[in-house]
Tab-separated table of C-alpha atoms in Angstrom:
chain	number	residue	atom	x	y	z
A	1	UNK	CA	-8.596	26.862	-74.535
A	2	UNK	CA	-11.022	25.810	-76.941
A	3	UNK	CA	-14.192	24.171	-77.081
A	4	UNK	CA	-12.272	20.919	-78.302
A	5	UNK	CA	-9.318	21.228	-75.485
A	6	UNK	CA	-12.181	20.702	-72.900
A	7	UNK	CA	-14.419	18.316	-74.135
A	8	UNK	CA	-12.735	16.097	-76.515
A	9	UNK	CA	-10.787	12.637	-76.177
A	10	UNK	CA	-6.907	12.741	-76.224
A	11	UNK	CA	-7.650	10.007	-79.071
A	12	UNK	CA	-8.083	12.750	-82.033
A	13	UNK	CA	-5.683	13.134	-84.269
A	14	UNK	CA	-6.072	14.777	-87.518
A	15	UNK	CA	-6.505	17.334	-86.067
A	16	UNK	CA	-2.764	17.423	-84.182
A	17	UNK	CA	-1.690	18.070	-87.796
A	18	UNK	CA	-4.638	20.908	-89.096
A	19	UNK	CA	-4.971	22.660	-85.832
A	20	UNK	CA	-7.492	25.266	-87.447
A	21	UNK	CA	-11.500	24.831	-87.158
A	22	UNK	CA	-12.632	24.314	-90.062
A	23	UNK	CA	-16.243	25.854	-91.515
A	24	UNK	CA	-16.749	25.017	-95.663
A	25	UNK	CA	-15.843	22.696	-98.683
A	26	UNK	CA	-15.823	22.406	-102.146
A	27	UNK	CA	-14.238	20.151	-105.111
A	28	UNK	CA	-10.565	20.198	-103.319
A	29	UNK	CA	-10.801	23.070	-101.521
A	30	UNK	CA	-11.497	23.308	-97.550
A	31	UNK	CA	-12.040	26.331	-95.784
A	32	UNK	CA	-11.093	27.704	-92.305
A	33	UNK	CA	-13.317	29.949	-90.217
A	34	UNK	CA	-10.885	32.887	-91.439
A	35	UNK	CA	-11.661	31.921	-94.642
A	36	UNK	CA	-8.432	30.488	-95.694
A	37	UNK	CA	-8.586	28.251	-98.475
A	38	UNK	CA	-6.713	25.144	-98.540
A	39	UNK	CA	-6.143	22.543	-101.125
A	40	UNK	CA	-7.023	19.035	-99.893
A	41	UNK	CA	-5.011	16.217	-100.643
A	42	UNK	CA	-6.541	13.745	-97.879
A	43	UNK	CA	-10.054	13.682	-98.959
A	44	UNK	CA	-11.483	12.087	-95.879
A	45	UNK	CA	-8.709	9.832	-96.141
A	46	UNK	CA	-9.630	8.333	-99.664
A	47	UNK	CA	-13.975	9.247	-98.460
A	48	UNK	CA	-14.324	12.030	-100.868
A	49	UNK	CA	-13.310	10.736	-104.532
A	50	UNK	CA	-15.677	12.885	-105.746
A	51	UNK	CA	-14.491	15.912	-103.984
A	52	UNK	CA	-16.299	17.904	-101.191
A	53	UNK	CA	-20.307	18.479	-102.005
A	54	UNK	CA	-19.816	17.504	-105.260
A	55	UNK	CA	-22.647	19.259	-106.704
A	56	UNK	CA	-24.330	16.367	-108.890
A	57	UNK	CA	-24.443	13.944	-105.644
A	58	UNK	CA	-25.518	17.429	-103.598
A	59	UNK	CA	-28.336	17.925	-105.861
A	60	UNK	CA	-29.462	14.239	-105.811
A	61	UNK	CA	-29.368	14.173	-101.978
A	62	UNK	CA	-31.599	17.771	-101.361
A	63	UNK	CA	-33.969	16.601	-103.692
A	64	UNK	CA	-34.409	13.556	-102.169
A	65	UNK	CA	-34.605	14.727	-98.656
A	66	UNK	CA	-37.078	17.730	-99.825
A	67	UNK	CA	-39.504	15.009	-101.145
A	68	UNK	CA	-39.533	13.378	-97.076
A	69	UNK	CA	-37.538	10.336	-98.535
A	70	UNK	CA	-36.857	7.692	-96.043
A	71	UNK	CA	-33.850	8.385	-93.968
A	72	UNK	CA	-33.541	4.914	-92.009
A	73	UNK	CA	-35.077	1.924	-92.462
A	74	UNK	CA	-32.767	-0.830	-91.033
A	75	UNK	CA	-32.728	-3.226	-93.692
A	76	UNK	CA	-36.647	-3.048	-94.967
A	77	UNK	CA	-36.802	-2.505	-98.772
A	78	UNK	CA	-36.701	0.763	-99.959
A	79	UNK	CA	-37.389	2.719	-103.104
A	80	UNK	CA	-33.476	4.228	-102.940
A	81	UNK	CA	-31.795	1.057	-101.961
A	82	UNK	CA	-33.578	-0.966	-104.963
A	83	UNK	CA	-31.966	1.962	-107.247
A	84	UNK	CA	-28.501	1.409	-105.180
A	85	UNK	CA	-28.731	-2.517	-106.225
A	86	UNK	CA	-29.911	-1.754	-109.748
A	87	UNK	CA	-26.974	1.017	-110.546
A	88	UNK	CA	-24.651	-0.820	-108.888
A	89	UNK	CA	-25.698	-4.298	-110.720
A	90	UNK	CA	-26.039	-2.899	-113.812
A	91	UNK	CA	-23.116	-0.322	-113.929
A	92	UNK	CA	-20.095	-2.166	-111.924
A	93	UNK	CA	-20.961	-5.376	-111.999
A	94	UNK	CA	-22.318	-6.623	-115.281
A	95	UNK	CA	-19.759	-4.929	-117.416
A	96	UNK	CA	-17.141	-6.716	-115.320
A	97	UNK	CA	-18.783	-10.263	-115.595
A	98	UNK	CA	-19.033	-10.044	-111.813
A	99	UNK	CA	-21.874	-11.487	-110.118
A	100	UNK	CA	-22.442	-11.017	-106.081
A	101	UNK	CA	-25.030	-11.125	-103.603
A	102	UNK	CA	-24.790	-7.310	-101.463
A	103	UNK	CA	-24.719	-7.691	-97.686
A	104	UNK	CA	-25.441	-4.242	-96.364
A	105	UNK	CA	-23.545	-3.902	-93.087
A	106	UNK	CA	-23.160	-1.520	-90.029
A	107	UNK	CA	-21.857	1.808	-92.147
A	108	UNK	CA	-18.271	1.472	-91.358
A	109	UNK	CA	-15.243	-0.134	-93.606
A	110	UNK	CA	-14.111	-2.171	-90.024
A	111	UNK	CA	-18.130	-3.627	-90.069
A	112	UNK	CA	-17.506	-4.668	-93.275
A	113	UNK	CA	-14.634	-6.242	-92.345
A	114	UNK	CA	-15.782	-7.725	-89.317
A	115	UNK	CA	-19.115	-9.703	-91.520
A	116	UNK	CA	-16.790	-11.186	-94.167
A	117	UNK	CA	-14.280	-12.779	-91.519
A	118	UNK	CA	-17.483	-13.894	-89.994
A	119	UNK	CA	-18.506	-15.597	-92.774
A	120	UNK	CA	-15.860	-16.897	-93.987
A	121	UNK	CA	-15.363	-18.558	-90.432
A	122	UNK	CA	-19.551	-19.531	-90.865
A	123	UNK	CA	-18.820	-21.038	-94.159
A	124	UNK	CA	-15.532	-22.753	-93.706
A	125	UNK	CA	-15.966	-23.904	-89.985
A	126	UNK	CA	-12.169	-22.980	-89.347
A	127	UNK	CA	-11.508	-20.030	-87.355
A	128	UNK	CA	-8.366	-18.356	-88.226
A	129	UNK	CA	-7.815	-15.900	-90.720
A	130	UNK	CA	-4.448	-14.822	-93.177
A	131	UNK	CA	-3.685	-10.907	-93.024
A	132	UNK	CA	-0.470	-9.555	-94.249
A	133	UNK	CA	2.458	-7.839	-93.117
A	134	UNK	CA	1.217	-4.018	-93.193
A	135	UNK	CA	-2.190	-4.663	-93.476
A	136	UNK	CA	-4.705	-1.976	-92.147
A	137	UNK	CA	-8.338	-3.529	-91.807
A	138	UNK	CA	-9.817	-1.501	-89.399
A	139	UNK	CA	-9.665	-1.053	-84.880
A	140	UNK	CA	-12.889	-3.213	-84.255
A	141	UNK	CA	-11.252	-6.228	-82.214
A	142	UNK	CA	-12.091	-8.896	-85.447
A	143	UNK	CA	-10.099	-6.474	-87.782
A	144	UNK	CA	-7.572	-5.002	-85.548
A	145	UNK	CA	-6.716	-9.004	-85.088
A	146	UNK	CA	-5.867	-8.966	-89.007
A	147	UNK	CA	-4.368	-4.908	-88.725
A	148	UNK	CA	-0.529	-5.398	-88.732
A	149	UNK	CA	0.154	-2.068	-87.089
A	150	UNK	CA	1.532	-2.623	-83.415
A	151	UNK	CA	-0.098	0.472	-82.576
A	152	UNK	CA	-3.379	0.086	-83.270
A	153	UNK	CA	-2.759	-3.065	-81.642
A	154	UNK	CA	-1.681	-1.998	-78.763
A	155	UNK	CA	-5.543	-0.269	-78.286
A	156	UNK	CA	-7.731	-3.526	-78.281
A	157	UNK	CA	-6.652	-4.140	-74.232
A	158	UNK	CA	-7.416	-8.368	-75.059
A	159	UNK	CA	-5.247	-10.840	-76.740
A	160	UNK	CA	-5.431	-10.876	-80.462
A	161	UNK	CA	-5.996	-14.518	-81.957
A	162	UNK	CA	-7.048	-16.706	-84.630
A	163	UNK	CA	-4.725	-14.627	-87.513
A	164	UNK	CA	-1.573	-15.921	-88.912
A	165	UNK	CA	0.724	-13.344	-90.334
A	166	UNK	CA	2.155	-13.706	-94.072
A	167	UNK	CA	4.527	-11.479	-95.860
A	168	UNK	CA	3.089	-9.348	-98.562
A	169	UNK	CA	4.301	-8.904	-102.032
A	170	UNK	CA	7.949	-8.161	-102.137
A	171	UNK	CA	8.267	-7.804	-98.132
A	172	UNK	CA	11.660	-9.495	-98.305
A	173	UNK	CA	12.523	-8.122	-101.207
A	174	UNK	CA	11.876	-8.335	-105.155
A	175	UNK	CA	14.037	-11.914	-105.147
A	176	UNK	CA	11.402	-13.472	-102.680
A	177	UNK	CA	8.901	-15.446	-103.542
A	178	UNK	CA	6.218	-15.137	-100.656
A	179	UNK	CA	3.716	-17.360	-102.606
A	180	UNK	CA	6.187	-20.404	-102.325
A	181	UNK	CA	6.564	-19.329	-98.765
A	182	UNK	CA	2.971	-19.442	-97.914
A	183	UNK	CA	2.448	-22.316	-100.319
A	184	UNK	CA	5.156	-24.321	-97.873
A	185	UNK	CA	3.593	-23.492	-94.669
A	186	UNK	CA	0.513	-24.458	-95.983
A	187	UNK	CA	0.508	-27.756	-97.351
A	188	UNK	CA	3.171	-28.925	-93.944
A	189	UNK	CA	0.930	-30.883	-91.455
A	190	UNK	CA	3.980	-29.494	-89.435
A	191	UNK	CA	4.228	-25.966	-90.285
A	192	UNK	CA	2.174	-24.604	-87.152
A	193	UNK	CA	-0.046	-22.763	-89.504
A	194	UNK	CA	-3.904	-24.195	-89.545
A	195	UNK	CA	-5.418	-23.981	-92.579
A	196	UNK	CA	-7.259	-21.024	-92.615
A	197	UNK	CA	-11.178	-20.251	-93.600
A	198	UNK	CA	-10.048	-17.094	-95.293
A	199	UNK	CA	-7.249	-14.667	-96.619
A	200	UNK	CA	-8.272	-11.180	-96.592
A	201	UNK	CA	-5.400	-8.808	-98.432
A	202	UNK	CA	-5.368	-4.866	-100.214
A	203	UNK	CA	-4.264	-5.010	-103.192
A	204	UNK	CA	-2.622	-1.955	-102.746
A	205	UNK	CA	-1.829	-0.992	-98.906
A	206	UNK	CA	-2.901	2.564	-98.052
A	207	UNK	CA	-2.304	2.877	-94.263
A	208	UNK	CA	0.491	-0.029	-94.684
A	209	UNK	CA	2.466	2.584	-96.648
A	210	UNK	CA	1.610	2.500	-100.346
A	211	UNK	CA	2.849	-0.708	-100.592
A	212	UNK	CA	1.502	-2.098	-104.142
A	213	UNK	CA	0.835	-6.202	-105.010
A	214	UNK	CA	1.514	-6.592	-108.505
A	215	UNK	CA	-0.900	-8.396	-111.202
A	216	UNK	CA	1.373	-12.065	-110.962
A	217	UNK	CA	1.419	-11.989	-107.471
A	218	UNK	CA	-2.458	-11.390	-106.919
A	219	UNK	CA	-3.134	-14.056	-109.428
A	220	UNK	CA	-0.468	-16.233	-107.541
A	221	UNK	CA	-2.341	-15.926	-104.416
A	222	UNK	CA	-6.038	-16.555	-106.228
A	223	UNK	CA	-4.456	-19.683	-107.275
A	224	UNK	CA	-2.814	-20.260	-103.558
A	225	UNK	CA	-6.344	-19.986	-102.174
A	226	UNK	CA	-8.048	-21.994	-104.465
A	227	UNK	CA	-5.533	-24.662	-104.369
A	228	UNK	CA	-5.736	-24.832	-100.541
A	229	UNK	CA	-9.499	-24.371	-100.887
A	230	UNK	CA	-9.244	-20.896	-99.040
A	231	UNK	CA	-11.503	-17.885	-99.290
A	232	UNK	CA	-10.085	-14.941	-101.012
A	233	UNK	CA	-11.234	-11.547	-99.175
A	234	UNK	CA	-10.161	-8.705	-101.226
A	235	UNK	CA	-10.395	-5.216	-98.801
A	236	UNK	CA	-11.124	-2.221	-101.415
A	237	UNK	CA	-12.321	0.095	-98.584
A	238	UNK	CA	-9.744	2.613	-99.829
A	239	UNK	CA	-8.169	1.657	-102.720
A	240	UNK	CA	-11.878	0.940	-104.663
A	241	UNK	CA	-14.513	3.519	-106.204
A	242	UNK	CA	-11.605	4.591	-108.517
A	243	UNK	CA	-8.808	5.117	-106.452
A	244	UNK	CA	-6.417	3.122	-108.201
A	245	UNK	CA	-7.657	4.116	-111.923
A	246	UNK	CA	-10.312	1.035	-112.229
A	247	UNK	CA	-13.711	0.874	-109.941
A	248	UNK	CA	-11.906	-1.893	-108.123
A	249	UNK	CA	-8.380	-2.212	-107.655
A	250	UNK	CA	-7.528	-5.231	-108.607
A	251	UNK	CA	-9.604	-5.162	-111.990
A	252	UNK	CA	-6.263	-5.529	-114.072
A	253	UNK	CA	-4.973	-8.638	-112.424
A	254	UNK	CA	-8.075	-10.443	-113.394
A	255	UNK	CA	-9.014	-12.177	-110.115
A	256	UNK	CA	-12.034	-12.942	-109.167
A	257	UNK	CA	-12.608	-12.563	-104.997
A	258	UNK	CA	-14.769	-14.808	-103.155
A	259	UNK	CA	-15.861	-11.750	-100.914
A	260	UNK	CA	-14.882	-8.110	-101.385
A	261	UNK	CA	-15.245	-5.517	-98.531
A	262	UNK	CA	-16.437	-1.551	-99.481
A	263	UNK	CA	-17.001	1.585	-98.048
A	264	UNK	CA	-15.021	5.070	-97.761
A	265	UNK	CA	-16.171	6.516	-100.963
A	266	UNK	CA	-18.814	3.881	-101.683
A	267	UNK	CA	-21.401	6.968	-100.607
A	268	UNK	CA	-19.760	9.088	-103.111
A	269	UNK	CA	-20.204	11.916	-100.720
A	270	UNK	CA	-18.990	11.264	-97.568
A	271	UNK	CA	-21.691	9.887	-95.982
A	272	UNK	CA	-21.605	6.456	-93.667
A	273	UNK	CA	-21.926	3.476	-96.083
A	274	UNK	CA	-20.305	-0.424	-96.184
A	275	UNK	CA	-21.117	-3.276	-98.054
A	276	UNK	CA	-19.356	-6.814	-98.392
A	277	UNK	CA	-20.074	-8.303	-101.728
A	278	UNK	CA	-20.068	-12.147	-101.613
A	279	UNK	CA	-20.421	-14.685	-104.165
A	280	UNK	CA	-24.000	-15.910	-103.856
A	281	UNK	CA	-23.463	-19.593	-102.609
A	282	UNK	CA	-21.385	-17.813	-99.617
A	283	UNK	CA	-24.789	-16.491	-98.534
A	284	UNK	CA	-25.265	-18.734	-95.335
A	285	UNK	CA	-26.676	-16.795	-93.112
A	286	UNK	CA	-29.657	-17.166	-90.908
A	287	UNK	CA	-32.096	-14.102	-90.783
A	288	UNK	CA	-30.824	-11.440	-88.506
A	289	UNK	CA	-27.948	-13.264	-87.621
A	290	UNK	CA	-25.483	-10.746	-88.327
A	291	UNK	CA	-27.418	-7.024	-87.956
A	292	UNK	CA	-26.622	-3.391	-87.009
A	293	UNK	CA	-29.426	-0.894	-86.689
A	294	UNK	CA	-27.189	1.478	-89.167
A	295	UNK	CA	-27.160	-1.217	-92.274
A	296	UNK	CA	-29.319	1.042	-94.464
A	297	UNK	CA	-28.025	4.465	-95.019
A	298	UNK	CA	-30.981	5.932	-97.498
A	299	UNK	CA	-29.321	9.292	-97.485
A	300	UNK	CA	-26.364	7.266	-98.900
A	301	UNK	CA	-27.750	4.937	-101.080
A	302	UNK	CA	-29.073	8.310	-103.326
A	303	UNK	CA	-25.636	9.832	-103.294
A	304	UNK	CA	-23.967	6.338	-104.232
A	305	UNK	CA	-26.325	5.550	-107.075
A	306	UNK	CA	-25.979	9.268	-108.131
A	307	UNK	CA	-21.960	8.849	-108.232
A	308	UNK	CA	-22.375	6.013	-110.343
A	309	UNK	CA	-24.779	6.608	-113.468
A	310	UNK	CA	-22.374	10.252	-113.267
A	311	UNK	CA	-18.905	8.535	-113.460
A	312	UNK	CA	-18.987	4.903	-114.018
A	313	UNK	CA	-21.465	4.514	-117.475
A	314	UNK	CA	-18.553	4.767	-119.559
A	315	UNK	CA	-14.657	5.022	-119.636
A	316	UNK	CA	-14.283	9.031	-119.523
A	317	UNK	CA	-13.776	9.273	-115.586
A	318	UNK	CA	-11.645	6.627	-115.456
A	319	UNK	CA	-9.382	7.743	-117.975
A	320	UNK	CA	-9.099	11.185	-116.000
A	321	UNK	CA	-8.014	9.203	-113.892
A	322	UNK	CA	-5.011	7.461	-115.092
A	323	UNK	CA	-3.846	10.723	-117.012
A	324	UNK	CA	-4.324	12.936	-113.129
A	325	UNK	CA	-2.069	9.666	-111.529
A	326	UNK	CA	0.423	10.170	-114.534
A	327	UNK	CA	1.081	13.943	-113.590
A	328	UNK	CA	1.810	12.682	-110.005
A	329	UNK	CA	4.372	9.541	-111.254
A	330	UNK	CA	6.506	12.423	-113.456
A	331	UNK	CA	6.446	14.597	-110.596
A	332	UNK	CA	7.044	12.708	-107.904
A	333	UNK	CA	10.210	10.838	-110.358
A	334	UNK	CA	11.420	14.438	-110.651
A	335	UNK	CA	11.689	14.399	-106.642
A	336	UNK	CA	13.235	11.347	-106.202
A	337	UNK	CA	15.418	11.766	-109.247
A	338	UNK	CA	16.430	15.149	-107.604
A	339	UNK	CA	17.327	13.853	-103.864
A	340	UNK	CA	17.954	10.414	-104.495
A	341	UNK	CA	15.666	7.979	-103.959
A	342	UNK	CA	17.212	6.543	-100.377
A	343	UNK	CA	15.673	10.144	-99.406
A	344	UNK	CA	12.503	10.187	-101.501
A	345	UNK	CA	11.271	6.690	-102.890
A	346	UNK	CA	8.157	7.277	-104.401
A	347	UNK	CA	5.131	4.318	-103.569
A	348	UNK	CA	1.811	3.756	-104.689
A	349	UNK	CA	-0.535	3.276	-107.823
A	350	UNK	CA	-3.036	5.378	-109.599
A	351	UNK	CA	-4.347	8.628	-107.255
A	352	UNK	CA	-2.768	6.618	-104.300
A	353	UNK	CA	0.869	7.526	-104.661
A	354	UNK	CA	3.481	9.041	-101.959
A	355	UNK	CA	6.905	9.405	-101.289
A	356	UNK	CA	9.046	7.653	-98.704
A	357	UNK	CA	11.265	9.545	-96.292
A	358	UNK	CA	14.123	8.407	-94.583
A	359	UNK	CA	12.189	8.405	-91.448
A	360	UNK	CA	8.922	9.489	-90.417
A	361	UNK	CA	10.352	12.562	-88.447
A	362	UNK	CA	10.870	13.788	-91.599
A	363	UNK	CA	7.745	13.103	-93.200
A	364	UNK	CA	5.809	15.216	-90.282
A	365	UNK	CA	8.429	17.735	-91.281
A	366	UNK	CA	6.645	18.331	-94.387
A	367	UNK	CA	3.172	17.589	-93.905
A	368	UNK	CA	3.611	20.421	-91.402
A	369	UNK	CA	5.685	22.726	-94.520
A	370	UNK	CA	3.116	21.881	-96.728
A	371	UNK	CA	0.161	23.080	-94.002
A	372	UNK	CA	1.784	26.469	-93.790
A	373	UNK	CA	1.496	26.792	-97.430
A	374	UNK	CA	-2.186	25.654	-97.470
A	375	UNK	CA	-2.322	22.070	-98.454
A	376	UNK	CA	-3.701	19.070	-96.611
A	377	UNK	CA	-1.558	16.234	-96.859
A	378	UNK	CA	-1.139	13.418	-94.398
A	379	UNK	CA	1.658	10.655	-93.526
A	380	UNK	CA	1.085	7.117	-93.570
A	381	UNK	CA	3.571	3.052	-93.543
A	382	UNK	CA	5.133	1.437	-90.959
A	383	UNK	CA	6.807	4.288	-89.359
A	384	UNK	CA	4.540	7.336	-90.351
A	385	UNK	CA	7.581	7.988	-93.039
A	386	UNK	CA	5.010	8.241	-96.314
A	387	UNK	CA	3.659	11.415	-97.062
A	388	UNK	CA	0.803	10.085	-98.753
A	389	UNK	CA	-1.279	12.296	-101.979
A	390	UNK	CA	-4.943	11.311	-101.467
A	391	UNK	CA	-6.342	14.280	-103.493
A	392	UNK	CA	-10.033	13.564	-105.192
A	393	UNK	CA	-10.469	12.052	-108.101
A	394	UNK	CA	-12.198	14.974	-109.893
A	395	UNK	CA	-9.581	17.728	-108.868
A	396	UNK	CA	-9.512	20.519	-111.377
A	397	UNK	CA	-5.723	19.660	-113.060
A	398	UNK	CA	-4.575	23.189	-111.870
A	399	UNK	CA	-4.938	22.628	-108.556
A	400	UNK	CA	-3.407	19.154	-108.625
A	401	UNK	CA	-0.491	20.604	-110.170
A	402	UNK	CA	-0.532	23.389	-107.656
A	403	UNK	CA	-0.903	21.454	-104.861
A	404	UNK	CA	2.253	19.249	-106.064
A	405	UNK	CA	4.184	22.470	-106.506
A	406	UNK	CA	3.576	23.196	-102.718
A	407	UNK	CA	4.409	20.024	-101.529
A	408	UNK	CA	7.948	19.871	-104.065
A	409	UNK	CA	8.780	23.752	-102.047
A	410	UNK	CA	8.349	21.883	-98.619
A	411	UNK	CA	10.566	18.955	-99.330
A	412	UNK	CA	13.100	21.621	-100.675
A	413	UNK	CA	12.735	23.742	-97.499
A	414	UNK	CA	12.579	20.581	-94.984
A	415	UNK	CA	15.515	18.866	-96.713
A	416	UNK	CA	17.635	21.709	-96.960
A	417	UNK	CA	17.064	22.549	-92.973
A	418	UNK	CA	18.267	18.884	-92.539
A	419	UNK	CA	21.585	18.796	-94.333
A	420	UNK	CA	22.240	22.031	-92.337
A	421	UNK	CA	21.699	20.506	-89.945
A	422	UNK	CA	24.104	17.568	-90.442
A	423	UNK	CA	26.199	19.663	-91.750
A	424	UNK	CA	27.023	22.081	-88.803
């Protein structure tokens, strides 16, 4: 029995799936403490963009740390978070035409979360919120309220209120139009459905199962919101900082969000960082009103800033991007094409794609295949049936092409074991 078996909560999990210790990273690579390399395609689950100790951000970070830089400093100004807001401002926002005011929040993506429905209920003066089918938002009881999953549900122990469910682009199917839906219930004195002091939405659905919301409808819904005189919350905690192809993932639809909620690879390097950008007249609140003594992450701040002025001055990282999330789209056509896509259905956008099992038995099936072979993969949607590729950003195209070759031998080997299996 190990240290772990004795001491540690039943409520772990990743490491059910990757029962090794492990000791050392780098780029896409993590190592065991036999010194087994494996090739990571989970990346903190979408933390590490920039890969594992990512030597520019590393550098940044030592330096900074050597000179006695300040660690924490709750949310007094400091020389690194005045170069956050400047490389940030000047970088991301500017060349978008975006203008925000930065609330720095407790470090988490579900504190982020929890301060934008907060303010949209402090701005508004209504108190329930719109989440969508298969939305993830975090376990904190605010954003677990808005998280679709039953199971994460099921945790909180209280009643979960003040949320009205809607369907999500092409939930009932491509001939559906949700908008209309939502635009019904909305404008009925008799619907049921309050109006609400917020929507809050991903504009692509990582836990939810790679579930994508196309240009039209994102636009639709901007114009749903501002007909109704509703807050749009966009939640780019995972599918931001490049994911998708863009810094933010809903860049090509155009929209503009009232508040937008980051964090997961906001650090760059895996450190604890969340911010909720919100359009400056939003800013209502009182001094200290909403706090956490972790709102100021120094350590972070560097790293971020670093990340930035490396990747995000010009257009050459992000078109790495888009030709990396090509390779996966042929490949993962070439599965589906091969098995049939009621077997293989492949989900997603940009360097957040997957493929959807029948079920998520067999899903598990392969993550575990594809852990014997040494790659990192995890599962994700409604019924765990997504094996999801979540590799970073700045993977070496080798080893992305690698790592898909190992995870195309452990759908052969699962799927073949199953129609044996049916068969006899």
């Amino acid at each position: 029995m190990t240290i772990f078996d004795r001491l540690e909560s039943e409520v772990q999990s990743y490491a059910r799936s990757f029962p090794v210790t492990f000791d050392k990273a780098q780029g896409e690579h993590l190592y065991d403490t036999n010194g087994k390399q494996y090739i990571d395609f989970l990346a903190g689950a979408g933390t590490l963009n920039y890969g594992h100790n990512n030597p520019v951000l590393k550098q940044a970070l030592v330096d900074y740390i050597m000179r006695d830089g300040i660690t924490h400093g709750l949310d007094m100004h400091t020389l690194a978070k005045g170069d956050f807001l400047q490389a940030f401002n000047e970088h991301i926002l500017a060349p978008r035409d975006m203008e925000y005011t930065f609330q720095f929040t407790g470090p988490t993506g579900t504190n982020a979360v929890e301060a934008a429905l907060k303010l949209a209920r402090k701005v508004t003066g209504r108190t329930s919120i719109v989440s969508f089918t298969n939305g993830f938002h975090g376990v904190t009881l605010g954003a677990v309220a808005a998280t679709g999953n039953s199971h994460h549900r099921g945790g909180a122990g209280v009643a979960l209120g003040d949320v009205n469910r809607m369907p999500y682009c092409g939930y009932y199917g491509r001939d559906a139009d949700s908008l209309k839906m939502m635009d019904k219930l909305l404008s009925d004195p008799s619907s049921g459905v309050d109006l609400p002091a917020a929507m809050i939405v991903e504009p692509v659905q990582g836990e939810g199962g790679l579930n994508v919301a196309n240009n039209d409808w994102l636009r639709g819904l901007e114009k749903l919101c501002r007909k109704h005189d509703i807050l749009l919350i966009v939640d780019d905690i995972q599918a931001g900082c490049g994911r998708t192809g863009t810094f933010f993932s809903f860049e090509t639809s155009g929209i503009k969000p009232d508040i937008i909620t980051m964090s997961k690879s906001l650090s760059g390097y895996g450190l604890p960082f969340a911010i909720v950008l919100l359009r400056p007249d939003l800013d209502v609140w009182e001094p200290g009103e909403h706090n956490g003594t972790f709102r100021g992450n120094n350590h972070a701040f560097i790293t971020a800033a670093a990340a930035i002025r490396h990747y995000w001055t010009d257009e050459k990282f992000a078109a790495e991007i888009v030709e990396k999330s090509a390779i996966v789209s042929h490949r993962f056509k070439k599965i589906s094409d091969r098995y049939g896509v009621t077997k293989l259905q492949p989900k997603g956008r940009g360097m957040m794609q997957g493929l959807a099992c029948a079920d998520g038995e067999t899903a598990d099936e392969i993550g575990r295949a594809c852990f014997e072979r040494g790659l990192i993969i995890e599962t994700c949607g409604n019924r765990g049936q997504v094996v999801k590729v979540f590799c970073p950003l700045t993977i070496e195209k080798a080893e992305l092409m690698r790592g898909l070759d190992i995870l195309t031998d452990a759908i052969a080997e699962v799927l073949s074991e199953t129609v044996e299996k049916k068969a006899s």
